[in-house]
XYZ file of C-alpha atoms in Angstrom:
776
model
C 160.953 56.643 383.120
C 161.747 53.501 380.919
C 160.779 51.132 383.619
C 157.478 52.740 383.932
C 156.807 52.680 380.623
C 157.846 49.199 380.200
C 155.153 48.382 383.194
C 152.481 50.257 381.540
C 153.065 48.406 378.320
C 152.768 45.012 380.116
C 149.769 46.231 382.150
C 148.097 46.955 379.073
C 148.823 43.913 377.125
C 147.702 41.748 380.316
C 144.601 43.724 380.151
C 144.061 43.160 376.603
C 144.519 39.564 377.086
C 142.165 39.660 380.153
C 139.792 41.056 377.845
C 140.276 38.738 375.006
C 139.935 35.777 377.383
C 136.722 37.144 378.419
C 135.309 37.718 375.099
C 136.530 34.211 373.973
C 134.542 32.905 377.115
C 131.584 34.886 376.545
C 131.492 33.784 372.749
C 131.942 30.119 373.831
C 128.833 30.527 376.144
C 126.660 32.218 373.505
C 127.433 29.516 370.894
C 126.354 27.182 373.818
C 123.090 28.554 373.824
C 119.671 26.933 373.424
C 116.097 27.584 373.180
C 114.088 28.193 376.268
C 110.477 28.859 377.004
C 109.916 31.568 379.603
C 106.484 31.299 381.115
C 105.477 34.670 382.720
C 102.874 35.813 385.056
C 100.938 38.220 383.108
C 99.088 39.748 386.038
C 102.128 40.613 387.935
C 103.464 43.180 385.240
C 104.645 46.586 386.841
C 102.492 49.530 386.054
C 105.541 51.309 384.625
C 105.216 49.081 381.355
C 102.537 49.877 379.042
C 102.422 46.570 376.992
C 103.599 43.159 378.286
C 106.037 42.838 375.514
C 108.042 45.561 377.073
C 108.184 43.833 380.262
C 109.270 40.509 378.647
C 111.881 42.542 376.896
C 113.099 43.859 380.191
C 113.037 40.800 381.863
C 115.413 39.105 379.505
C 117.686 42.047 379.532
C 117.936 41.642 383.554
C 119.588 38.198 382.652
C 121.464 38.691 379.458
C 122.561 41.686 377.463
C 122.675 39.909 374.216
C 119.924 37.682 373.956
C 116.882 38.250 371.779
C 113.454 37.330 371.882
C 112.544 34.746 369.221
C 108.682 34.536 369.881
C 106.305 36.087 372.220
C 102.951 34.317 373.180
C 99.495 35.783 374.142
C 97.114 33.181 373.847
C 98.742 29.773 374.073
C 100.693 31.124 377.097
C 101.601 34.126 378.669
C 105.595 34.741 377.831
C 108.260 34.284 375.115
C 110.981 32.106 373.835
C 114.526 33.064 373.802
C 118.162 31.624 372.956
C 119.999 31.498 376.500
C 123.062 29.743 377.925
C 122.087 27.805 381.006
C 123.390 30.229 383.338
C 121.278 33.074 381.779
C 118.222 30.569 381.987
C 118.826 30.210 385.737
C 119.314 33.743 386.212
C 116.319 34.723 384.517
C 114.180 31.943 386.266
C 114.508 33.751 389.513
C 113.407 37.219 388.144
C 110.107 38.796 389.382
C 107.254 37.685 387.279
C 109.022 34.835 386.073
C 106.927 31.342 386.428
C 109.397 29.081 384.728
C 112.161 28.868 382.154
C 111.922 25.356 380.528
C 114.260 23.949 377.478
C 112.804 23.815 374.226
C 111.778 20.027 373.274
C 111.896 18.602 369.689
C 108.915 16.811 368.696
C 108.652 14.170 365.619
C 105.910 13.494 363.243
C 103.968 10.249 363.729
C 103.859 9.375 360.458
C 89.065 7.339 349.588
C 87.860 3.932 351.057
C 87.903 5.491 354.369
C 84.466 7.464 354.283
C 82.533 4.600 353.042
C 84.105 2.256 355.858
C 83.155 4.970 358.404
C 79.699 5.324 357.246
C 79.690 8.613 356.107
C 78.393 7.764 352.513
C 75.980 8.494 351.130
C 74.361 9.645 354.408
C 77.409 11.873 355.032
C 77.268 13.826 351.875
C 73.761 15.320 353.008
C 75.185 16.117 356.221
C 78.209 18.263 354.898
C 76.068 20.565 352.593
C 74.850 22.374 355.680
C 75.714 26.117 355.898
C 77.595 25.736 359.255
C 79.812 22.958 357.694
C 81.215 25.610 355.605
C 82.165 27.905 358.781
C 84.133 25.297 360.439
C 88.189 25.933 360.265
C 90.545 23.051 360.866
C 94.118 24.020 361.578
C 96.682 21.756 360.867
C 100.251 21.826 362.292
C 102.413 19.831 360.271
C 104.942 20.208 357.153
C 102.705 22.746 355.490
C 100.674 22.231 352.523
C 100.891 21.610 348.553
C 98.389 24.213 347.267
C 98.268 22.775 343.927
C 96.521 19.393 345.186
C 93.216 18.997 344.014
C 92.318 18.081 347.285
C 92.308 21.983 348.020
C 90.024 22.812 345.087
C 87.587 25.228 346.272
C 84.976 24.766 343.468
C 81.461 25.404 344.894
C 82.655 26.839 348.286
C 81.083 29.728 349.635
C 83.003 32.965 350.956
C 85.348 32.640 353.871
C 83.369 33.035 357.184
C 83.748 36.334 358.459
C 84.898 35.000 361.977
C 88.234 34.114 360.414
C 91.215 35.928 361.100
C 94.065 34.413 359.767
C 95.732 34.496 356.304
C 98.581 33.421 354.018
C 102.207 34.171 354.545
C 104.163 34.236 351.329
C 107.675 32.674 351.275
C 109.712 30.828 349.225
C 107.762 29.063 346.300
C 104.467 30.443 347.845
C 102.337 33.422 347.415
C 99.171 34.658 349.120
C 97.489 33.789 345.584
C 98.126 30.079 346.405
C 95.119 30.410 349.201
C 91.539 30.059 347.897
C 88.220 29.342 349.737
C 89.243 25.762 350.434
C 92.722 26.650 351.831
C 92.153 29.717 353.639
C 95.070 29.923 355.775
C 98.941 28.871 355.444
C 101.760 30.279 357.685
C 105.106 28.940 358.611
C 106.868 28.973 361.883
C 110.824 28.106 361.751
C 112.477 30.871 364.120
C 113.004 28.012 366.885
C 114.096 25.706 364.257
C 116.460 28.052 362.641
C 117.813 29.001 366.336
C 118.646 25.621 367.149
C 119.587 24.270 363.746
C 120.843 27.299 361.572
C 119.365 29.044 358.760
C 116.896 26.967 356.495
C 118.709 25.560 353.112
C 116.041 26.983 350.603
C 117.761 24.775 348.104
C 116.462 21.758 350.003
C 113.176 22.889 351.691
C 110.933 26.020 351.238
C 111.187 28.508 353.873
C 107.546 29.182 353.406
C 103.953 27.117 354.196
C 104.889 24.928 351.053
C 105.185 21.074 351.931
C 108.417 19.638 350.592
C 107.698 16.609 352.658
C 104.284 15.623 351.860
C 103.101 14.538 355.427
C 101.308 17.708 356.185
C 99.406 17.664 352.864
C 98.347 14.120 353.448
C 96.974 15.046 356.878
C 95.332 18.040 355.795
C 93.360 16.512 352.762
C 92.457 13.544 355.316
C 90.776 15.996 357.450
C 89.264 18.165 355.278
C 90.270 17.440 351.486
C 87.619 18.302 348.787
C 86.317 15.504 346.883
C 88.832 14.350 344.021
C 87.153 11.590 341.578
C 89.562 9.140 340.055
C 92.239 9.403 342.793
C 94.600 6.476 343.383
C 98.352 5.884 343.849
C 99.553 3.918 340.883
C 96.065 2.459 340.148
C 95.998 1.152 343.963
C 92.943 2.243 345.944
C 91.327 3.680 343.071
C 88.098 5.883 343.806
C 86.888 9.234 345.290
C 89.424 10.783 347.671
C 87.721 13.174 350.138
C 88.488 14.472 353.732
C 86.386 13.500 356.636
C 84.781 17.202 356.688
C 84.654 18.019 352.873
C 82.998 21.403 353.305
C 85.200 22.738 355.930
C 88.036 25.064 355.488
C 91.831 24.135 355.989
C 94.441 26.315 357.504
C 98.180 25.046 357.089
C 100.644 25.877 360.103
C 103.820 24.893 358.874
C 105.899 23.785 362.219
C 107.947 20.693 361.209
C 111.157 20.891 359.240
C 113.620 18.122 358.005
C 115.374 18.403 361.481
C 112.060 18.151 363.480
C 109.369 20.113 365.144
C 110.476 22.588 367.842
C 108.091 23.378 370.633
C 108.808 26.957 370.451
C 107.571 27.047 366.824
C 104.628 24.649 367.779
C 103.682 27.034 370.392
C 103.585 29.970 368.288
C 101.563 28.120 365.651
C 98.974 27.331 368.282
C 99.210 30.763 369.634
C 98.397 32.083 366.054
C 95.536 29.794 365.201
C 93.906 30.439 368.362
C 94.155 34.413 367.532
C 92.953 33.086 363.852
C 89.749 31.325 365.320
C 89.940 27.977 364.083
C 87.662 25.554 365.512
C 89.867 22.316 365.499
C 93.599 21.867 365.826
C 95.253 18.670 364.484
C 98.586 17.784 365.500
C 100.022 14.577 364.444
C 103.269 14.734 366.328
C 104.371 14.007 369.607
C 107.457 14.299 372.080
C 106.735 11.393 374.521
C 105.420 11.367 378.123
C 105.936 14.235 380.655
C 104.095 16.327 383.244
C 101.325 18.199 381.488
C 103.059 21.415 382.598
C 105.961 20.758 381.040
C 104.723 19.647 377.774
C 104.201 22.487 375.077
C 101.368 20.950 373.153
C 99.387 20.132 376.226
C 100.049 23.620 377.504
C 98.645 25.236 374.113
C 95.979 22.891 374.042
C 94.814 23.954 377.499
C 94.481 27.312 375.906
C 92.770 26.304 372.847
C 90.221 24.174 374.841
C 89.340 27.158 376.644
C 88.380 29.191 373.544
C 86.058 26.074 372.612
C 88.881 24.407 370.390
C 88.973 20.577 369.849
C 92.398 19.644 369.842
C 93.039 16.296 368.209
C 96.540 14.239 368.554
C 98.142 11.469 367.495
C 98.876 8.676 369.991
C 102.344 7.561 368.541
C 103.632 5.253 366.808
C 105.650 3.183 369.317
C 103.432 0.193 369.911
C 102.990 -2.418 370.680
C 104.766 -2.015 373.767
C 102.941 -0.893 377.150
C 102.842 3.072 378.147
C 104.316 4.084 374.873
C 101.633 7.071 374.602
C 102.212 10.510 373.294
C 99.572 13.392 374.124
C 98.205 12.309 377.217
C 96.532 15.200 378.501
C 92.854 14.811 379.099
C 92.035 17.994 377.246
C 93.498 16.318 374.287
C 91.776 13.935 372.075
C 94.365 11.116 371.831
C 94.017 8.777 368.673
C 95.384 5.596 368.053
C 95.503 3.732 364.721
C 93.330 0.685 363.223
C 93.127 -0.776 360.025
C 90.602 -0.597 357.061
C 88.740 -3.436 355.137
C 91.151 -3.025 352.212
C 94.639 -4.520 351.287
C 96.946 -4.593 348.731
C 98.088 -8.490 348.262
C 101.342 -9.347 346.965
C 102.153 -12.952 347.182
C 105.383 -14.733 347.239
C 105.880 -17.988 345.567
C 108.590 -20.071 346.190
C 110.656 -22.607 344.363
C 109.157 -25.353 346.526
C 105.631 -24.746 345.540
C 104.522 -23.045 348.564
C 102.710 -19.534 348.482
C 102.826 -16.739 351.132
C 100.611 -13.649 351.302
C 102.286 -10.298 351.527
C 101.351 -6.737 350.523
C 102.980 -4.014 348.141
C 102.280 -0.939 346.441
C 104.709 -1.607 343.725
C 104.369 0.147 340.396
C 105.129 -2.344 337.900
C 104.378 -5.683 336.298
C 101.816 -7.836 337.903
C 104.187 -10.582 337.952
C 107.851 -10.368 338.500
C 108.830 -12.591 335.667
C 109.611 -16.245 336.326
C 111.420 -17.888 339.406
C 114.545 -15.927 340.474
C 117.242 -17.356 342.753
C 116.639 -15.612 346.343
C 119.322 -14.739 349.030
C 118.957 -13.797 352.545
C 120.560 -10.610 353.382
C 122.232 -11.833 356.277
C 124.290 -14.136 354.070
C 124.894 -11.480 351.363
C 126.189 -8.626 353.600
C 129.731 -7.195 354.177
C 131.838 -9.293 356.352
C 132.026 -6.662 359.051
C 128.187 -6.389 359.377
C 126.676 -7.596 362.272
C 123.229 -6.560 361.328
C 123.501 -7.227 357.559
C 119.998 -8.914 357.690
C 118.601 -5.520 357.948
C 119.538 -4.256 354.322
C 121.427 -0.963 355.724
C 122.714 1.476 353.330
C 126.058 -0.074 351.707
C 125.517 -3.450 353.583
C 125.061 -5.610 350.547
C 128.048 -7.309 348.512
C 126.738 -6.774 344.834
C 128.197 -9.782 343.429
C 125.921 -11.799 345.905
C 122.957 -10.290 345.131
C 123.063 -9.038 341.538
C 119.916 -10.415 339.665
C 118.501 -11.792 342.713
C 115.464 -11.391 344.930
C 116.976 -10.372 348.481
C 115.208 -11.483 351.808
C 115.340 -8.427 354.302
C 114.283 -8.275 357.937
C 112.151 -5.316 358.984
C 113.620 -2.823 361.619
C 116.454 -0.044 362.137
C 115.913 1.936 358.821
C 112.817 2.832 356.658
C 111.026 -0.134 354.954
C 111.300 1.682 351.443
C 114.802 2.472 351.889
C 115.771 -1.193 352.178
C 114.304 -1.768 348.554
C 116.677 1.305 347.656
C 119.784 -0.650 348.980
C 118.522 -3.698 347.306
C 118.112 -1.959 344.032
C 121.579 -0.111 344.328
C 123.277 -3.441 344.841
C 122.096 -4.788 341.677
C 119.125 -6.997 343.229
C 115.985 -7.691 341.376
C 113.705 -7.640 344.052
C 112.955 -7.674 347.878
C 110.915 -9.780 350.090
C 110.730 -7.702 353.536
C 110.044 -9.907 356.607
C 108.738 -8.641 359.818
C 110.428 -9.860 363.033
C 109.010 -10.229 366.539
C 108.698 -6.480 366.839
C 106.112 -6.284 364.294
C 104.457 -9.570 364.260
C 101.833 -10.017 361.622
C 101.329 -5.985 360.850
C 101.641 -5.498 357.247
C 102.343 -1.959 355.904
C 102.185 -1.505 352.213
C 104.984 0.535 350.578
C 105.707 2.016 346.949
C 108.951 0.390 346.612
C 111.425 1.377 343.843
C 111.778 -2.396 342.888
C 109.452 -5.275 343.096
C 108.846 -6.071 346.644
C 106.477 -7.824 349.032
C 106.143 -7.152 352.755
C 105.221 -10.240 354.763
C 104.432 -11.010 358.417
C 106.509 -12.800 360.994
C 105.269 -16.215 360.608
C 105.421 -16.075 356.679
C 108.988 -14.492 356.850
C 110.134 -17.215 359.179
C 108.911 -19.879 357.000
C 110.478 -18.143 353.669
C 113.745 -17.854 355.861
C 113.701 -21.503 356.675
C 113.639 -22.271 352.612
C 115.923 -19.797 351.571
C 118.823 -20.998 354.061
C 118.084 -24.790 353.901
C 117.413 -25.300 349.998
C 120.699 -25.321 348.140
C 119.055 -23.290 345.008
C 116.314 -21.482 346.300
C 114.225 -19.472 343.902
C 111.129 -17.313 344.356
C 108.650 -14.892 342.382
C 106.371 -11.969 343.461
C 102.521 -11.909 342.334
C 100.866 -8.287 342.600
C 97.124 -8.396 342.847
C 96.161 -5.002 342.961
C 93.523 -3.788 345.625
C 91.015 -5.898 347.539
C 88.242 -4.937 349.372
C 86.173 -6.564 352.174
C 89.059 -7.892 354.037
C 87.919 -9.227 357.359
C 88.124 -8.905 360.442
C 88.292 -5.074 359.975
C 89.265 -2.747 361.792
C 92.244 -4.548 363.935
C 94.581 -2.241 365.971
C 97.682 -1.592 364.218
C 100.834 -3.265 366.035
C 102.552 0.269 365.711
C 99.848 2.338 367.709
C 100.966 3.067 371.020
C 99.470 1.751 373.886
C 98.587 2.553 377.481
C 98.416 2.711 380.315
C 98.799 6.010 381.020
C 102.395 6.664 382.826
C 101.368 10.376 383.733
C 97.922 9.931 385.187
C 96.922 6.125 385.502
C 93.459 7.347 386.501
C 92.951 8.751 382.926
C 92.313 6.004 380.417
C 94.395 6.643 377.136
C 94.269 6.485 374.039
C 90.749 7.737 373.547
C 89.993 6.132 370.513
C 91.175 4.473 367.502
C 90.515 5.395 363.880
C 91.680 4.397 360.238
C 95.837 4.912 360.232
C 96.728 1.930 358.193
C 97.260 2.301 354.249
C 95.446 5.614 354.146
C 94.985 7.278 350.517
C 95.351 11.405 350.639
C 97.074 13.912 348.985
C 100.769 14.198 348.551
C 103.275 16.818 347.690
C 104.786 17.437 344.265
C 108.295 17.812 345.640
C 109.035 14.254 346.921
C 108.092 10.782 345.680
C 105.929 8.409 347.528
C 108.757 6.921 349.381
C 110.048 10.204 350.444
C 113.559 8.998 349.435
C 115.897 11.389 347.903
C 116.597 8.703 344.984
C 112.805 8.317 344.087
C 112.058 10.184 340.845
C 108.309 9.438 341.000
C 105.760 12.170 341.491
C 102.157 11.548 342.774
C 99.072 13.273 343.483
C 98.174 11.022 345.987
C 99.993 8.698 348.518
C 99.164 5.658 350.665
C 100.884 5.861 354.105
C 100.590 4.644 357.644
C 100.667 5.966 361.226
C 98.886 7.339 363.665
C 99.566 10.696 361.936
C 97.032 9.429 359.590
C 94.348 8.398 362.220
C 94.575 11.582 364.010
C 93.306 13.684 360.940
C 90.416 11.230 360.706
C 89.026 12.317 364.264
C 90.146 15.950 363.335
C 87.726 16.037 360.542
C 85.031 14.182 362.532
C 85.278 16.664 365.160
C 84.609 19.133 362.489
C 81.535 17.738 361.419
C 80.380 17.396 365.057
C 81.239 21.206 365.633
C 79.077 22.177 362.296
C 76.400 19.681 363.377
C 76.316 21.153 367.074
C 78.167 24.562 367.202
C 77.333 24.772 370.784
C 78.882 21.822 372.115
C 82.245 22.218 374.234
C 85.260 20.155 373.197
C 84.501 17.811 375.906
C 80.896 17.050 374.573
C 82.455 16.494 371.228
C 84.985 14.137 372.399
C 82.536 12.455 374.577
C 80.269 11.835 371.781
C 83.082 10.183 369.639
C 84.111 8.036 372.737
C 80.612 6.683 373.972
C 79.584 5.903 370.665
C 82.530 4.141 369.483
C 82.242 0.426 368.924
C 84.210 -2.469 370.435
C 82.805 -5.471 368.536
C 82.388 -6.482 364.925
C 78.862 -7.106 363.538
C 79.336 -10.560 364.397
C 79.562 -9.679 367.894
C 83.163 -10.952 368.350
C 85.679 -8.296 370.172
C 87.986 -6.245 368.076
C 91.488 -7.690 367.420
C 94.997 -6.591 368.010
C 97.305 -7.555 365.103
C 100.394 -7.489 367.284
C 99.064 -10.488 369.332
C 95.993 -11.913 367.302
C 94.097 -11.882 370.224
C 91.096 -9.267 371.259
C 92.229 -5.852 371.827
C 91.732 -4.089 375.347
C 90.951 -0.634 376.104
C 94.837 0.067 376.656
C 94.830 -0.729 373.068
C 91.756 0.794 371.379
C 90.677 3.397 374.065
C 86.650 3.597 373.896
C 86.855 1.627 370.844
C 86.865 2.411 367.102
C 85.054 5.877 366.052
C 81.611 5.764 364.498
C 80.863 9.058 363.178
C 77.076 8.607 362.277
C 76.295 7.574 365.812
C 78.369 10.302 367.319
C 76.292 12.961 365.587
C 73.292 11.647 367.845
C 75.114 10.444 371.334
C 72.141 10.894 373.494
C 74.179 11.717 376.414
C 77.615 13.347 376.941
C 80.032 13.676 379.517
C 80.809 17.354 379.890
C 83.501 19.167 381.359
C 84.346 22.746 382.011
C 87.380 24.998 382.608
C 86.822 24.601 386.274
C 86.521 20.773 385.968
C 90.043 20.730 384.653
C 91.536 23.114 387.085
C 90.057 20.855 389.735
C 91.676 17.946 388.005
C 95.017 19.727 388.008
C 94.547 20.067 392.028
C 93.772 16.588 392.275
C 97.092 15.988 390.802
C 98.454 18.002 393.618
C 100.115 20.708 391.240
C 101.744 23.605 392.926
C 100.087 27.297 392.259
C 103.174 27.858 389.900
C 102.741 24.863 388.078
C 99.237 25.432 387.412
C 99.750 29.301 386.396
C 102.333 27.712 383.983
C 99.845 25.233 382.452
C 96.388 27.417 382.890
C 97.791 30.902 382.788
C 96.275 31.877 386.187
C 96.778 32.191 389.740
C 94.832 29.454 391.456
C 95.715 28.015 394.865
C 93.677 24.761 395.556
C 91.389 24.776 398.544
C 93.168 22.986 401.324
C 90.002 21.778 403.198
C 88.413 20.548 399.762
C 88.857 16.857 398.727
C 89.830 16.878 394.983
C 89.186 13.362 393.389
C 90.890 11.798 390.162
C 88.127 9.469 390.281
C 85.228 12.056 389.976
C 86.648 13.759 387.093
C 83.988 13.533 384.394
C 85.699 11.746 381.886
C 83.867 9.398 379.409
C 86.138 6.399 380.295
C 87.240 4.751 383.674
C 90.688 3.840 384.534
C 90.799 2.329 388.120
C 94.278 1.629 389.674
C 94.392 -0.679 392.793
C 97.401 -1.387 394.995
C 98.403 -4.739 396.008
C 99.739 -3.521 399.207
C 97.718 -2.614 402.312
C 96.134 0.547 400.565
C 92.974 1.249 398.646
C 92.692 2.522 395.096
C 93.327 6.137 394.079
C 89.726 6.883 393.114
C 88.540 7.678 396.836
C 87.931 4.592 399.330
C 89.865 2.119 401.300
C 90.521 -1.480 402.196
C 87.550 -3.267 404.075
C 87.708 -5.614 406.958
C 88.014 -8.685 404.491
C 91.134 -7.384 402.868
C 89.190 -6.104 399.561
C 89.690 -2.453 398.157
C 86.746 -0.213 397.389
C 86.502 3.113 395.466
C 83.831 5.188 394.446
C 83.535 7.031 390.978
C 81.260 9.675 390.296
C 80.243 10.719 386.772
C 77.546 13.324 385.583
C 75.607 12.742 382.118
C 74.156 15.429 380.068
C 71.143 14.881 377.731
C 71.933 16.394 374.071
C 68.973 14.342 372.815
C 65.383 13.660 373.405
C 63.742 13.140 376.766
C 63.924 9.501 377.926
C 65.119 6.929 380.313
C 68.505 5.313 380.500
C 69.188 2.025 381.862
C 72.606 0.896 382.917
C 74.031 -2.498 381.848
C 77.420 -3.967 383.034
C 79.515 -6.164 380.870
C 82.605 -7.349 382.702
C 85.956 -9.487 381.831
C 86.880 -8.855 385.427
C 85.196 -11.724 387.932
C 87.556 -10.430 390.516
C 85.986 -6.870 390.683
C 82.559 -6.220 392.107
C 80.798 -3.399 390.084
C 77.777 -1.727 391.714
C 76.013 1.338 389.658
C 73.836 3.663 391.787
C 71.170 4.648 390.475
C 70.652 2.083 387.842
C 68.115 4.585 385.981
C 68.434 7.795 384.991
C 65.451 10.179 383.498
C 65.673 12.942 381.331
C 62.970 15.411 380.674
C 64.467 17.990 378.564
C 67.711 18.618 376.585
C 70.300 19.809 378.752
C 69.330 18.110 381.982
C 71.950 16.828 384.044
C 72.058 13.613 385.853
C 74.852 11.724 388.105
C 75.691 8.456 389.113
C 77.996 6.668 390.980
C 79.974 3.372 390.579
C 81.399 1.409 393.273
C 84.375 -0.920 392.496
C 85.410 -3.329 395.031
C 88.274 -5.575 394.515
C 90.410 -8.152 396.250
C 94.207 -8.121 396.020
C 95.750 -9.132 393.307
C 99.379 -9.839 391.703
C 101.229 -6.537 390.642
C 100.944 -5.818 386.875
C 97.472 -7.575 386.618
C 95.045 -5.876 384.201
C 91.424 -6.496 383.623
C 88.502 -4.984 381.743
C 84.730 -4.098 381.975
C 82.144 -1.713 380.345
C 79.480 0.439 381.248
C 76.398 1.155 378.941
C 73.421 3.395 379.406
C 70.686 2.943 377.022
C 67.177 4.209 376.116
C 66.517 1.604 373.687
C 67.829 3.907 370.800
C 71.172 5.186 372.119
C 73.939 3.244 373.601
C 76.187 5.451 375.850
C 79.370 3.351 376.353
C 82.525 3.770 378.816
C 85.429 1.396 378.891
C 87.092 0.653 382.415
C 90.308 -0.601 382.771
C 91.474 -2.102 386.120
C 95.084 -2.392 386.991
C 96.990 -3.595 390.113
C 100.466 -2.015 390.996
């Protein structure tokens, strides 16, 4: 009996240990969970379920007894998001009705004078008082909104349109009363973020639509801010600040937090924005290049496009390198950045009598005293620092910089942070020198100490003086705001560039818009530098990035939607692209600040936006949902991939020839191969060894009757371009006419690029399309 009891005790102990090990293993797996987006084939829901949400819950339980749904989606996609282990995700992926289970992606932000520069005043003021302008709603997916900003003053606004289905969501430091007739929507989406990063610390950021970062307030007020007289940053860029669509409504969807912007939250916000009936979505964020069916923004944007919503996204700040773009889907308007004709000069005067130009938004005396000793950071850093020239935190030796100007190299950490590092070490001021990566691009910052940013050439000259003179000295002279700077615009060096690495036959970016040193509304929670040690609070701030150029186009799309409510998103994009300009008033081509040479369609897309011309483009290249589905077929997408992206069952017709070259896009990208094959647009290699491809396009008349004649402007003598017919006559509005372009080219070395342009004109309108040739 005793032996039996002992055996039983041992068995029970082993069982308990076994259960404990299993529980520990399960707990370990649970701790390794991450968010997945589960795409469902909604049409395959069994009849036993009354609602698709019940089906989603059942599918999740089939793979995990403990996982819970984070969001369900009904507009941007069909499906849900949930925290899963990799094993659970794999098990769920093979369940009936599940199209795909994809891991969540993290996206990053692409972080007054403008209306005048764009030609929107005074004629723009006349446009925006129309009743339809009050009905346009621009949804901004960003870091939230600072509702007290004067940019969201609703004085004179008529009642909210009845089509609006959204609202205001209360939360930390935010109530429903913070919304008004201008800011008609404000919601926040953080479930995905919290699932990945843990609960939001409300001591550091508001768990509400309130913007503690500034980025969202800046982009929202750029797109559709009310007119604010006397706006400036420390007196810089003084004047009237106003958004592009000054009478449009703003709906803020907070999707970005201190730890980033998570795709499950972005999709939930896009899902809600579609339901709310926004007219334009503005997203100044991106996540790099990937297939469209794996890109959450592209997936949500496809659903928005089907509902007639224009989706405008930033191109990214990874320039000037090639193929650095984000947001490449052709149903997205992808916006790069250019400069304004405004600058904030801050001259560096050296002890040897030489002066060098720079820029600054420093809030202080116009002259930094007298000549001060200057030291190069690389000579004043800790002995163990291999990159002391960059003025990284805690890198400078106080005894070597105290009371001196410090020359820091740009790169690695934020520009304004370098100034804070110098100040903390006792430095009197900073000169920030560009390196080869940034060239001559100058971006102004509201530094915490006297500072000037200079280009690479000036930086090298100053550096040579500092390291070669036994007693180098310098001073900084701040000269405020200067306008009329020429040439302008130039393509910003940071603006991401083509070619399009996902679909080389679609030219991206689509266009450029102002994105350098842009004044707009700001959050009251953070200083203009965004640094924790910055105690200053401002109503407006000046920052740069394609994050700033994107809302310019979002606002302009709102203007076009107000003027032409029946236009599709593709027609609005076409109008902005085909009327964009690629030369200055003197006829010279736009420049790229990164090279100092003419920019190309890989840099500026169709060109710089010209909104007044876009209101009356004459002709547009329109696209329907079916055209986009044919585009997916031309990419050889499988039925599952199409279902994942377009939320429908579609099998491409095996006998039909789908052509990327015939996709009715307002620009042309023509890839050739240097091998024995032709280009990808449809064609082949002739007997003499040349490649020939044919692209077909269709134009829709949105103006008065007329005859348009074609002109070819080519920088590519190696490519013969033939257009047939050479004239298109339109008898009425809405009439459609097609034309074919034949491109014939000999073999060229791999990586060769060249460019051309097609223009159709009736004597009043010019409908222009860039052409980019590339050989691989």
